[in-house]
Short mmCIF file of C-alpha atoms and ligand atoms in Angstrom, two decimals:
data_model
loop_
_atom_site.label_atom_id
_atom_site.label_comp_id
_atom_site.label_asym_id
_atom_site.label_seq_id
_atom_site.Cartn_x
_atom_site.Cartn_y
_atom_site.Cartn_z
CA MET A 2 126.84 104.06 101.37
CA ILE A 3 123.75 106.56 101.17
CA SER A 4 123.55 109.13 103.72
CA ARG A 5 120.07 110.41 104.86
CA THR A 6 121.63 112.48 107.82
CA LYS A 7 119.46 115.65 106.79
CA SER A 8 116.05 113.23 106.69
CA ASN A 9 117.32 112.16 110.65
CA ALA A 10 117.55 115.74 111.66
CA LEU A 11 114.17 116.65 110.11
CA LEU A 12 112.60 113.35 112.24
CA GLU A 13 114.24 114.16 115.35
CA ARG A 14 112.54 118.22 114.77
CA ALA A 15 109.12 116.36 113.86
CA ARG A 16 109.12 114.05 116.92
CA ASN A 17 108.44 116.63 119.07
CA ASP A 18 105.54 118.23 117.27
CA LEU A 19 104.05 115.37 115.14
CA PRO A 20 103.11 112.19 117.27
CA GLY A 21 105.68 109.40 115.60
CA GLY A 22 107.41 112.26 113.57
CA VAL A 23 104.64 111.30 110.84
CA GLY A 24 101.27 112.21 109.78
CA SER A 25 99.88 109.16 109.01
CA ASP A 26 100.14 106.03 111.13
CA ILE A 27 100.91 103.76 107.93
CA ARG A 28 104.22 105.72 107.65
CA LEU A 29 105.60 103.94 110.72
CA ALA A 30 105.61 100.79 109.31
CA GLU A 31 107.67 102.08 106.11
CA LYS A 32 111.36 100.45 106.02
CA PRO A 33 113.94 102.32 106.40
CA PHE A 34 112.33 104.77 108.58
CA PRO A 35 111.80 107.61 107.71
CA ILE A 36 112.64 109.48 104.57
CA PHE A 37 111.84 113.02 104.00
CA PHE A 38 110.93 113.97 100.87
CA ASP A 39 111.94 117.03 98.60
CA HIS A 40 110.19 116.99 95.56
CA ALA A 41 108.95 114.08 92.90
CA ARG A 42 108.63 113.99 89.24
CA GLY A 43 106.92 111.57 87.13
CA SER A 44 107.77 107.67 88.80
CA HIS A 45 110.98 109.23 90.42
CA MET A 46 111.17 110.96 94.06
CA TRP A 47 113.93 112.96 95.49
CA ASP A 48 114.82 112.82 99.23
CA VAL A 49 116.18 115.75 101.15
CA ASP A 50 119.77 114.52 101.16
CA GLY A 51 119.46 114.61 97.16
CA ASN A 52 119.21 110.76 97.21
CA GLU A 53 116.65 109.62 94.00
CA TYR A 54 114.26 106.64 94.26
CA ILE A 55 112.00 105.24 91.90
CA ASP A 56 108.94 105.23 93.63
CA TYR A 57 106.41 102.08 93.40
CA MET A 58 104.71 103.36 97.00
CA LEU A 59 102.95 106.16 94.68
CA ALA A 60 101.28 107.47 97.85
CA MET A 61 99.58 104.28 98.72
CA GLY A 62 98.01 103.97 95.17
CA PRO A 63 96.86 107.52 94.08
CA LEU A 64 99.21 108.66 91.68
CA ILE A 65 98.25 106.21 88.82
CA LEU A 66 99.74 109.12 86.25
CA GLY A 67 103.03 109.24 88.29
CA HIS A 68 104.12 112.07 90.17
CA THR A 69 102.96 115.82 89.45
CA PRO A 70 101.45 115.09 85.82
CA ALA A 71 101.34 117.95 83.56
CA PRO A 72 97.78 117.95 81.97
CA VAL A 73 96.30 118.11 85.65
CA ILE A 74 98.79 120.60 86.79
CA GLU A 75 97.59 122.46 84.43
CA ALA A 76 94.13 122.50 84.84
CA VAL A 77 94.41 122.93 88.73
CA LYS A 78 96.75 125.99 87.81
CA GLN A 79 94.23 127.32 85.89
CA GLN A 80 90.99 126.97 88.43
CA LEU A 81 93.82 128.16 91.13
CA ASP A 82 93.10 131.67 89.42
CA ARG A 83 89.40 131.10 89.51
CA GLY A 84 88.39 129.75 93.27
CA LEU A 85 89.72 127.22 95.39
CA ILE A 86 86.20 125.96 96.94
CA TYR A 87 82.90 127.89 96.31
CA GLY A 88 80.70 125.93 98.74
CA GLY A 89 78.25 126.28 95.86
CA GLN A 90 77.82 124.36 92.70
CA HIS A 91 79.58 124.41 89.89
CA GLU A 92 79.97 122.79 86.58
CA LEU A 93 83.21 120.44 87.08
CA GLU A 94 81.48 118.72 89.51
CA VAL A 95 78.67 117.80 87.26
CA GLN A 96 81.25 116.79 84.87
CA VAL A 97 83.21 114.67 86.94
CA ALA A 98 80.11 112.76 87.96
CA GLU A 99 78.93 112.65 84.21
CA LYS A 100 82.59 111.00 84.06
CA ILE A 101 82.16 108.53 86.24
CA ARG A 102 78.41 107.66 85.49
CA GLN A 103 79.73 107.02 82.02
CA HIS A 104 82.63 104.51 82.86
CA VAL A 105 81.64 102.73 86.20
CA PRO A 106 78.74 100.24 85.65
CA CYS A 107 77.19 100.70 89.30
CA ALA A 108 77.14 104.63 88.96
CA GLU A 109 73.45 105.72 88.58
CA MET A 110 74.45 108.66 90.88
CA VAL A 111 77.30 109.68 92.43
CA ARG A 112 77.99 111.86 95.78
CA PHE A 113 81.90 113.08 96.35
CA ASN A 114 84.06 113.64 99.65
CA ASN A 115 87.49 113.85 100.41
CA THR A 116 88.94 110.59 101.43
CA GLY A 117 88.44 106.90 101.27
CA SER A 118 87.09 106.72 104.89
CA GLU A 119 84.47 109.38 104.45
CA ALA A 120 83.09 107.63 101.42
CA VAL A 121 82.91 104.18 102.95
CA HIS A 122 81.58 105.61 105.60
CA ALA A 123 78.53 107.19 103.16
CA ALA A 124 78.28 103.89 101.85
CA LEU A 125 77.52 102.20 105.31
CA ARG A 126 74.99 104.95 106.21
CA LEU A 127 73.39 104.32 102.73
CA ALA A 128 73.16 100.75 102.79
CA ARG A 129 71.78 100.85 106.78
CA GLY A 130 69.23 103.67 105.62
CA TYR A 131 67.80 101.82 102.70
CA THR A 132 67.45 98.50 104.32
CA GLY A 133 66.46 99.43 107.81
CA ARG A 134 68.82 96.95 109.01
CA GLN A 135 71.96 97.12 111.05
CA LYS A 136 74.43 94.78 110.59
CA ILE A 137 77.33 94.84 107.96
CA VAL A 138 79.63 91.85 106.76
CA LYS A 139 82.94 92.55 105.87
CA PHE A 140 85.87 90.24 105.43
CA GLU A 141 88.83 89.66 107.78
CA GLY A 142 91.99 91.46 106.07
CA HIS A 143 90.06 94.31 103.89
CA TYR A 144 90.93 98.02 105.12
CA HIS A 145 88.17 100.30 104.73
CA GLY A 146 89.84 103.26 106.46
CA TRP A 147 90.21 104.45 109.88
CA LEU A 148 87.11 105.16 110.94
CA ASP A 149 85.22 103.20 114.14
CA SER A 150 82.71 101.23 112.30
CA ALA A 151 84.96 100.19 109.44
CA LEU A 152 88.39 99.22 111.37
CA ILE A 153 87.46 95.84 112.08
CA SER A 154 89.80 93.18 111.39
CA SER A 155 91.65 94.70 108.96
CA GLY A 156 94.65 93.14 109.87
CA PRO A 157 94.84 90.88 113.19
CA SER A 158 97.01 88.99 114.52
CA LEU A 159 96.49 85.30 114.48
CA GLY A 160 96.55 85.25 118.32
CA GLN A 161 93.21 87.89 118.13
CA ALA A 162 91.85 86.76 115.12
CA GLY A 163 90.23 83.48 116.47
CA PRO A 164 88.76 80.23 114.27
CA PRO A 165 89.76 80.50 110.92
CA LEU A 166 85.91 80.04 109.64
CA ALA A 167 84.36 81.90 112.10
CA PRO A 168 86.78 84.92 112.81
CA ASN A 169 86.84 87.41 115.91
CA ALA A 170 85.44 90.63 115.00
CA VAL A 171 88.97 92.39 116.37
CA LEU A 172 88.93 96.44 116.89
CA GLU A 173 92.49 97.81 115.30
CA SER A 174 92.50 100.88 117.40
CA GLY A 175 92.62 102.19 121.01
CA GLY A 176 89.60 104.36 121.70
CA GLN A 177 87.21 103.16 119.19
CA ALA A 178 83.93 102.84 120.25
CA LYS A 179 83.01 99.09 121.76
CA SER A 180 79.57 99.23 120.40
CA VAL A 181 80.72 99.06 116.23
CA LEU A 182 81.41 95.45 117.36
CA ASP A 183 77.27 95.05 117.56
CA ASP A 184 77.05 95.72 114.04
CA VAL A 185 79.62 93.65 112.31
CA ILE A 186 79.81 89.93 111.30
CA VAL A 187 83.47 89.06 110.47
CA LEU A 188 84.22 86.43 107.65
CA PRO A 189 86.88 84.87 105.51
CA TRP A 190 86.97 86.09 102.01
CA ASN A 191 86.67 83.72 98.86
CA ASN A 192 84.60 81.57 100.82
CA LEU A 193 81.16 81.18 98.98
CA GLU A 194 79.78 78.69 101.26
CA LEU A 195 80.38 80.27 104.36
CA LEU A 196 79.16 83.58 103.15
CA ALA A 197 75.85 81.99 102.04
CA ALA A 198 75.29 79.84 105.28
CA THR A 199 75.63 83.69 107.03
CA LEU A 200 73.09 85.05 104.98
CA ARG A 201 70.94 82.32 105.40
CA GLU A 202 71.07 82.23 108.89
CA HIS A 203 71.41 86.13 109.86
CA GLY A 204 69.77 87.56 106.21
CA ASP A 205 67.23 89.69 107.60
CA GLU A 206 69.59 91.71 110.03
CA ILE A 207 72.39 92.25 107.27
CA ALA A 208 72.21 95.96 105.97
CA GLY A 209 75.20 95.41 103.27
CA ILE A 210 78.51 93.24 102.27
CA ILE A 211 81.23 95.60 101.93
CA THR A 212 84.14 93.83 100.07
CA GLU A 213 87.74 95.27 97.89
CA PRO A 214 86.80 93.48 94.84
CA ILE A 215 90.36 92.49 94.52
CA MET A 216 92.04 91.73 97.71
CA CYS A 217 94.40 94.46 97.55
CA ASN A 218 95.50 95.53 100.85
CA SER A 219 96.70 91.91 102.01
CA GLY A 220 98.29 90.20 99.63
CA ASP A 221 96.59 91.69 96.23
CA ILE A 222 94.49 88.86 96.07
CA MET A 223 92.19 88.00 93.13
CA PRO A 224 88.52 86.59 93.78
CA ARG A 225 87.90 82.71 93.62
CA SER A 226 86.22 82.15 90.14
CA GLY A 227 82.34 82.80 90.32
CA TYR A 228 82.87 84.13 94.22
CA LEU A 229 82.02 87.90 93.37
CA GLU A 230 79.25 86.52 91.20
CA GLY A 231 77.88 84.22 94.09
CA MET A 232 78.30 87.45 96.08
CA ARG A 233 75.72 89.02 94.02
CA ARG A 234 73.54 86.65 93.92
CA LEU A 235 72.98 86.40 97.52
CA CYS A 236 72.74 90.06 97.95
CA THR A 237 70.23 90.18 95.32
CA GLU A 238 68.16 87.01 97.03
CA PHE A 239 68.35 88.29 100.63
CA GLY A 240 68.01 92.10 99.93
CA VAL A 241 71.65 92.87 100.94
CA VAL A 242 73.52 96.03 99.75
CA LEU A 243 76.75 94.73 97.75
CA ILE A 244 79.47 97.64 98.11
CA PHE A 245 82.45 97.38 96.71
CA ASP A 246 85.15 99.46 98.00
CA GLU A 247 87.13 100.13 95.15
CA VAL A 248 89.56 102.99 96.43
CA ILE A 249 92.13 101.23 95.19
CA THR A 250 90.82 99.03 92.15
CA GLY A 251 88.88 102.28 90.98
CA PHE A 252 90.34 104.03 87.62
CA ARG A 253 93.59 101.26 88.18
CA TYR A 254 92.14 98.68 87.17
CA GLY A 255 90.34 100.28 84.18
CA LEU A 256 88.14 103.33 83.61
CA GLY A 257 85.38 100.76 84.99
CA GLY A 258 87.17 99.73 87.99
CA ALA A 259 87.19 95.79 89.51
CA GLN A 260 83.88 95.81 88.37
CA GLY A 261 84.19 96.91 84.94
CA LEU A 262 87.10 93.89 84.88
CA PHE A 263 85.13 91.38 86.35
CA GLY A 264 81.54 92.19 85.02
CA VAL A 265 80.04 92.05 88.62
CA VAL A 266 78.00 95.21 89.69
CA PRO A 267 77.42 95.98 93.45
CA ASP A 268 74.75 98.17 94.18
CA LEU A 269 77.25 100.81 95.48
CA ALA A 270 81.11 101.40 95.16
CA VAL A 271 83.42 103.60 96.74
CA PHE A 272 86.10 105.54 94.88
CA ALA A 273 89.33 107.51 95.75
CA LYS A 274 92.84 107.42 95.37
CA ALA A 275 93.61 107.09 91.56
CA VAL A 276 90.00 109.22 90.64
CA ALA A 277 91.92 112.50 90.77
CA ALA A 278 95.86 111.27 90.57
CA GLY A 279 96.59 112.76 93.52
CA PHE A 280 94.45 115.46 94.78
CA PRO A 281 91.97 114.74 97.86
CA LEU A 282 88.70 113.46 96.02
CA SER A 283 86.36 109.91 97.11
CA CYS A 284 83.00 109.37 95.98
CA VAL A 285 80.04 106.87 96.72
CA ALA A 286 78.51 106.01 93.92
CA GLY A 287 75.81 103.30 93.25
CA LYS A 288 71.95 102.38 92.42
CA ARG A 289 69.87 105.54 91.98
CA THR A 290 67.00 104.12 94.16
CA ILE A 291 69.73 104.04 97.09
CA MET A 292 71.62 106.95 96.34
CA GLU A 293 68.44 109.22 95.86
CA LEU A 294 67.54 108.68 99.86
CA ILE A 295 70.65 111.49 99.96
CA ALA A 296 67.97 113.96 97.94
CA GLN A 297 64.90 112.54 100.14
CA ARG A 298 66.83 113.76 102.93
CA ARG A 299 66.54 110.35 104.86
CA VAL A 300 70.38 109.75 104.73
CA MET A 301 72.57 112.55 105.54
CA HIS A 302 75.74 113.69 103.53
CA ALA A 303 77.92 116.46 103.65
CA GLY A 304 80.90 118.11 104.08
CA THR A 305 82.74 121.12 104.46
CA TYR A 306 85.37 120.99 101.70
CA ASN A 307 83.14 118.60 99.21
CA THR A 308 83.79 119.02 95.89
CA GLY A 309 86.12 121.86 95.90
CA ALA A 310 86.57 123.50 92.43
CA VAL A 311 90.81 122.69 92.32
CA VAL A 312 89.78 119.02 93.30
CA MET A 313 87.24 118.47 91.04
CA ALA A 314 89.76 120.34 88.01
CA ALA A 315 92.22 117.89 89.08
CA ALA A 316 90.01 114.80 88.70
CA LEU A 317 88.28 115.99 85.34
CA ALA A 318 91.97 116.51 84.18
CA THR A 319 92.76 113.06 85.25
CA LEU A 320 89.67 111.17 83.78
CA LYS A 321 90.39 112.68 80.69
CA GLU A 322 93.80 111.90 80.66
CA LEU A 323 92.75 107.96 81.21
CA GLU A 324 90.34 108.02 78.87
CA ARG A 325 92.80 109.08 76.49
CA ASN A 326 94.21 107.45 73.27
CA ASP A 327 91.06 104.40 73.81
CA GLY A 328 92.84 104.05 77.47
CA ALA A 329 96.46 104.02 76.45
CA VAL A 330 97.46 104.13 80.10
CA TYR A 331 95.75 101.00 81.05
CA ARG A 332 97.78 99.25 78.39
CA HIS A 333 100.96 100.49 79.35
CA LEU A 334 100.18 99.59 83.12
CA TRP A 335 99.19 95.92 82.48
CA ALA A 336 102.21 95.19 80.25
CA ILE A 337 104.60 97.36 82.75
CA GLY A 338 102.98 95.82 85.56
CA GLU A 339 103.69 92.43 83.97
CA LYS A 340 107.02 93.06 82.55
CA LEU A 341 108.19 93.88 86.61
CA SER A 342 106.32 91.08 88.30
CA ASN A 343 107.80 88.63 85.78
CA GLY A 344 111.00 89.71 86.01
CA ILE A 345 110.86 89.86 89.96
CA ARG A 346 109.20 86.21 90.07
CA ALA A 347 112.36 85.05 87.72
CA LEU A 348 115.12 86.44 89.58
CA LEU A 349 113.84 85.05 93.18
CA GLN A 350 113.30 81.84 91.54
CA GLU A 351 117.00 82.49 90.00
CA CYS A 352 117.89 83.26 93.48
CA ARG A 353 116.17 80.15 94.88
CA ILE A 354 113.88 82.07 97.27
CA PRO A 355 110.64 80.68 98.43
CA ALA A 356 108.57 83.46 97.25
CA LEU A 357 104.81 84.28 95.76
CA VAL A 358 104.35 87.43 93.42
CA ASN A 359 100.90 87.41 93.20
CA ASN A 360 98.77 89.01 90.72
CA THR A 361 100.32 91.32 88.06
CA GLY A 362 99.57 94.62 86.12
CA PRO A 363 98.51 98.00 87.65
CA SER A 364 99.35 96.40 91.14
CA PHE A 365 101.11 93.03 92.52
CA TYR A 366 102.06 91.80 96.18
CA VAL A 367 105.37 90.26 96.74
CA ALA A 368 105.84 87.86 99.56
CA LEU A 369 108.35 85.78 101.12
CA THR A 370 106.93 82.82 101.63
CA ASP A 371 106.50 78.98 101.01
CA CYS A 372 102.64 79.14 100.18
CA GLN A 373 101.93 78.41 96.24
CA THR A 374 99.50 81.01 96.23
CA PHE A 375 96.95 83.13 98.30
CA TYR A 376 92.91 82.88 98.63
CA ASP A 377 92.43 84.90 102.13
CA TYR A 378 94.34 87.14 104.72
CA ARG A 379 95.26 84.25 106.83
CA ASP A 380 97.30 82.79 104.27
CA THR A 381 99.39 86.20 103.80
CA LEU A 382 100.12 85.58 107.55
CA LYS A 383 102.64 82.89 106.48
CA ARG A 384 105.29 85.01 105.28
CA ASP A 385 108.60 85.94 106.31
CA ASP A 386 107.94 89.94 106.98
CA ALA A 387 111.28 90.97 109.15
CA THR A 388 113.32 89.67 105.92
CA TYR A 389 110.93 91.36 103.21
CA GLN A 390 111.50 94.37 105.36
CA ARG A 391 115.44 94.47 105.11
CA LEU A 392 114.95 93.87 101.69
CA ALA A 393 112.62 96.87 101.61
CA ALA A 394 115.08 99.00 103.24
CA ALA A 395 118.27 97.56 101.01
CA LEU A 396 116.21 98.09 97.87
CA ALA A 397 115.23 102.25 99.14
CA ASP A 398 119.30 102.32 99.71
CA ARG A 399 119.46 101.29 96.24
CA GLY A 400 117.07 103.80 94.65
CA VAL A 401 113.83 102.15 94.80
CA ARG A 402 111.35 102.77 97.01
CA ILE A 403 108.79 99.85 97.89
CA LYS A 404 105.94 99.78 100.40
CA SER A 405 107.10 97.41 103.11
CA ASN A 406 103.94 95.56 103.65
CA GLY A 407 104.59 93.81 100.21
CA LEU A 408 102.32 95.60 97.84
CA TRP A 409 103.51 97.23 94.47
CA PHE A 410 101.86 100.02 92.82
CA LEU A 411 102.65 101.16 89.28
CA SER A 412 101.73 104.37 87.28
CA ALA A 413 101.79 105.56 83.59
CA ALA A 414 105.22 107.42 84.33
CA HIS A 415 107.25 103.99 85.12
CA THR A 416 109.37 102.82 82.27
CA ASP A 417 110.87 100.05 80.41
CA LEU A 418 114.39 101.28 81.99
CA ASP A 419 113.17 101.89 85.66
CA VAL A 420 111.95 98.09 85.51
CA ASP A 421 115.57 97.17 84.46
CA VAL A 422 117.15 99.63 87.13
CA THR A 423 114.84 98.19 89.75
CA LEU A 424 115.50 94.48 88.54
CA GLU A 425 119.14 95.17 89.11
CA ALA A 426 119.18 96.65 92.25
CA LEU A 427 117.04 94.12 93.67
CA ARG A 428 119.47 91.09 93.08
CA SER A 429 122.26 93.41 94.78
CA ALA A 430 119.66 93.54 97.50
CA ILE A 431 119.03 90.12 97.77
CA SER A 432 122.61 89.33 97.74
CA ASP A 433 123.07 91.53 100.38
CA VAL A 434 120.34 90.78 102.91
CA MET A 435 119.93 86.92 102.10
CA GLY A 436 123.58 85.98 101.11
C1 LIG B 509 90.70 99.70 100.01
C2 LIG B 509 90.71 101.12 100.88
N1 LIG B 509 89.59 101.69 101.32
C3 LIG B 509 89.59 102.81 102.07
C4 LIG B 509 91.04 103.51 102.62
C5 LIG B 509 90.45 104.66 102.99
O1 LIG B 509 91.16 105.60 102.22
P1 LIG B 509 91.89 107.07 103.11
O2 LIG B 509 93.07 106.74 103.29
O3 LIG B 509 91.65 107.64 101.84
O4 LIG B 509 90.76 107.58 104.15
C6 LIG B 509 91.67 102.89 101.78
C7 LIG B 509 93.11 103.42 101.86
O5 LIG B 509 94.05 102.99 101.92
C8 LIG B 509 91.94 101.47 101.57
O6 LIG B 509 93.05 100.93 100.70
#
């Protein structure tokens, strides 16, 4: 039996100092809770008790190159001697912006922040500033960060959620300003007719539509054929700013993000996570006519830590690595993701466990469910969470670390051997948990 004596002792200490003993609420839900880590390298992590794990959580997605990627660490080490943060302009910032412009279809201009939540905030402000309208359409089950105006209906219970075709707008936290509900319309995702009807009725009040282009946070669901294209057409017709939240998909699904993959160009897009391979960087990128509002001082955007020299050095090294050898990282991510997701699907079928393995490649999602497919958030609620979480805990005991909500992330560092070891661990965990 695996020992986590030191982790448990640290948890006791931490609970005194840190609410819940953790630094981010998302970690409260992880199973088994909690593990304290000591170090990490490539696709592997080691906890304070010396247990080793293959990591498919990847810090919730940023670690596209795995833990401690050598070229990024080297670039950061070199920058450390030259200054951490200048609070002034420097060339690295321009170089990173140029690379983002080169690869991301919508990116005519770029502004940086540190976290995805901040960059979403900037995008919503730009949409409102540009259109002079107030309302934002967001979709049930999409997570756009923890700030008040975005943290709405990201994971409501069925009891709170209301009618499927006219969902309630649900605040997700105590202490949120209730007034944000006046400025949001929540819709189910993947339903173009409903979106069109909403725009026909409220188009002149709607500043922007924000969407994850792949619904990563709830089920890793792909858009239905024509859905994003239809959304694009409607936004153009009604003068609404289309915002893609590419915090997960950006630089994970290719250098052009999901917009490059689908060939649908939003007006604004938000990037974070993979863009700096684990260093805290985010950005809003988009059409010059909208972004220029910042230069004209009609929309305010700021941040003490924006474009720190170390973080920009990390981003530049990351982007160079992602470009290398004509996108070799992406060829690997798709191949290894396909191998693992297909392996899991085959194993679950062999064990006669009703399950859905959704999507493939750089991320995918596993749910214990009778559903053949998921189209929107409500579908994802038809899953057996309790058993999945027991499976996640049993996998951790066998040296495989997964997110307990079903999402799996791959990195450039994962190997065929990792996949083989993972599938063996899953076979053993299934027999332990599900008999
Ligand atoms: C799609 C999406 N948008 C925004 C955010 C918020 O980013 P951050 O946690 O960096 O504030 C997240 C975080 O997971 C996310 O998945």
